């Protein structure tokens, strides 16, 4: 990735066709975002892509309930 902003990113035009769809955005081994993208425009040697959606990646499954902030972290065996 040659350029990144909160609204999109840019790649070298020779390495990047007119991509469209769901992509995962990584910084090295770190999964940052799951993004829905669309090719925006050719800007000299760069191809620019806009985010239609960018959801931050997490390492935990989402909860389907509100967690009590005073709840115990773990239970100790007897």
PDB file of C-alpha atoms in Angstrom:
ATOM      1  CA  UNK A   1       0.000   0.000   0.000  1.00  0.00           C
ATOM      2  CA  UNK A   2       1.463   3.322  -1.020  1.00  0.00           C
ATOM      3  CA  UNK A   3      -1.080   5.708   0.495  1.00  0.00           C
ATOM      4  CA  UNK A   4      -3.736   5.331   3.205  1.00  0.00           C
ATOM      5  CA  UNK A   5      -6.369   7.694   4.568  1.00  0.00           C
ATOM      6  CA  UNK A   6      -9.573   7.284   6.541  1.00  0.00           C
ATOM      7  CA  UNK A   7     -11.586   7.219   3.316  1.00  0.00           C
ATOM      8  CA  UNK A   8      -9.459   4.890   1.183  1.00  0.00           C
ATOM      9  CA  UNK A   9      -6.041   3.799  -0.019  1.00  0.00           C
ATOM     10  CA  UNK A  10      -3.859   3.705  -3.133  1.00  0.00           C
ATOM     11  CA  UNK A  11      -1.753   1.011  -4.791  1.00  0.00           C
ATOM     12  CA  UNK A  12       0.723   1.007  -7.658  1.00  0.00           C
ATOM     13  CA  UNK A  13      -1.397   1.023 -10.815  1.00  0.00           C
ATOM     14  CA  UNK A  14       0.691  -1.734 -12.434  1.00  0.00           C
ATOM     15  CA  UNK A  15      -0.048  -4.125  -9.541  1.00  0.00           C
ATOM     16  CA  UNK A  16      -3.690  -3.185  -8.973  1.00  0.00           C
ATOM     17  CA  UNK A  17      -6.572  -3.709 -11.394  1.00  0.00           C
ATOM     18  CA  UNK A  18     -10.011  -2.154 -10.932  1.00  0.00           C
ATOM     19  CA  UNK A  19     -10.803  -4.023  -7.728  1.00  0.00           C
ATOM     20  CA  UNK A  20     -14.243  -4.006  -6.184  1.00  0.00           C
ATOM     21  CA  UNK A  21     -15.613  -5.977  -3.275  1.00  0.00           C
ATOM     22  CA  UNK A  22     -14.665  -7.282   0.149  1.00  0.00           C
ATOM     23  CA  UNK A  23     -10.981  -7.155   1.128  1.00  0.00           C
ATOM     24  CA  UNK A  24      -9.013  -7.586   4.345  1.00  0.00           C
ATOM     25  CA  UNK A  25      -6.541  -4.830   5.165  1.00  0.00           C
ATOM     26  CA  UNK A  26      -3.340  -5.865   6.962  1.00  0.00           C
ATOM     27  CA  UNK A  27      -0.327  -3.990   8.335  1.00  0.00           C
ATOM     28  CA  UNK A  28       2.274  -6.751   8.300  1.00  0.00           C
ATOM     29  CA  UNK A  29       0.817  -9.656  10.302  1.00  0.00           C
ATOM     30  CA  UNK A  30      -1.830  -7.462  11.992  1.00  0.00           C
ATOM     31  CA  UNK A  31      -5.375  -7.662  10.622  1.00  0.00           C
ATOM     32  CA  UNK A  32      -6.692  -4.084  10.778  1.00  0.00           C
ATOM     33  CA  UNK A  33      -9.947  -3.864   8.830  1.00  0.00           C
ATOM     34  CA  UNK A  34     -12.453  -5.783   6.780  1.00  0.00           C
ATOM     35  CA  UNK A  35     -13.360  -3.380   3.990  1.00  0.00           C
ATOM     36  CA  UNK A  36     -15.824  -3.063   1.167  1.00  0.00           C
ATOM     37  CA  UNK A  37     -14.002  -1.131  -1.562  1.00  0.00           C
ATOM     38  CA  UNK A  38     -14.549   0.296  -5.015  1.00  0.00           C
ATOM     39  CA  UNK A  39     -11.921   1.513  -7.491  1.00  0.00           C
ATOM     40  CA  UNK A  40     -12.139   5.290  -7.550  1.00  0.00           C
ATOM     41  CA  UNK A  41      -9.666   6.784 -10.020  1.00  0.00           C
ATOM     42  CA  UNK A  42      -6.250   6.484 -11.605  1.00  0.00           C
ATOM     43  CA  UNK A  43      -3.982   9.158 -10.152  1.00  0.00           C
ATOM     44  CA  UNK A  44      -0.742   9.108 -12.141  1.00  0.00           C
ATOM     45  CA  UNK A  45       1.168   5.964 -11.097  1.00  0.00           C
ATOM     46  CA  UNK A  46      -1.451   5.124  -8.411  1.00  0.00           C
ATOM     47  CA  UNK A  47      -4.881   3.491  -8.456  1.00  0.00           C
ATOM     48  CA  UNK A  48      -7.088   4.915  -5.711  1.00  0.00           C
ATOM     49  CA  UNK A  49      -9.756   2.915  -3.915  1.00  0.00           C
ATOM     50  CA  UNK A  50     -12.536   4.271  -1.704  1.00  0.00           C
ATOM     51  CA  UNK A  51     -14.003   2.530   1.323  1.00  0.00           C
ATOM     52  CA  UNK A  52     -17.717   1.930   1.200  1.00  0.00           C
ATOM     53  CA  UNK A  53     -17.361   0.235   4.587  1.00  0.00           C
ATOM     54  CA  UNK A  54     -14.358  -0.330   6.864  1.00  0.00           C
ATOM     55  CA  UNK A  55     -14.983  -2.453   9.961  1.00  0.00           C
ATOM     56  CA  UNK A  56     -12.206  -2.749  12.535  1.00  0.00           C
ATOM     57  CA  UNK A  57     -11.021  -6.336  12.978  1.00  0.00           C
ATOM     58  CA  UNK A  58     -11.170  -7.836  16.460  1.00  0.00           C
ATOM     59  CA  UNK A  59      -9.743 -11.008  17.957  1.00  0.00           C
ATOM     60  CA  UNK A  60     -12.909 -11.781  19.945  1.00  0.00           C
ATOM     61  CA  UNK A  61     -16.391 -12.791  18.873  1.00  0.00           C
ATOM     62  CA  UNK A  62     -19.027 -10.117  19.494  1.00  0.00           C
ATOM     63  CA  UNK A  63     -21.216 -10.559  22.568  1.00  0.00           C
ATOM     64  CA  UNK A  64     -24.969 -10.841  22.147  1.00  0.00           C
ATOM     65  CA  UNK A  65     -25.615  -9.310  25.577  1.00  0.00           C
ATOM     66  CA  UNK A  66     -24.457  -6.352  27.647  1.00  0.00           C
ATOM     67  CA  UNK A  67     -21.633  -7.407  29.952  1.00  0.00           C
ATOM     68  CA  UNK A  68     -21.819  -6.165  33.551  1.00  0.00           C
ATOM     69  CA  UNK A  69     -18.677  -4.043  34.181  1.00  0.00           C
ATOM     70  CA  UNK A  70     -18.444  -5.507  37.735  1.00  0.00           C
ATOM     71  CA  UNK A  71     -18.684  -9.137  36.574  1.00  0.00           C
ATOM     72  CA  UNK A  72     -15.851 -11.464  37.603  1.00  0.00           C
ATOM     73  CA  UNK A  73     -13.165 -12.094  34.994  1.00  0.00           C
ATOM     74  CA  UNK A  74     -12.852 -15.810  35.836  1.00  0.00           C
ATOM     75  CA  UNK A  75     -14.079 -18.350  38.375  1.00  0.00           C
ATOM     76  CA  UNK A  76     -11.609 -20.030  40.719  1.00  0.00           C
ATOM     77  CA  UNK A  77     -11.982 -23.792  41.315  1.00  0.00           C
ATOM     78  CA  UNK A  78     -12.776 -24.986  44.839  1.00  0.00           C
TER      79      UNK A  78
END
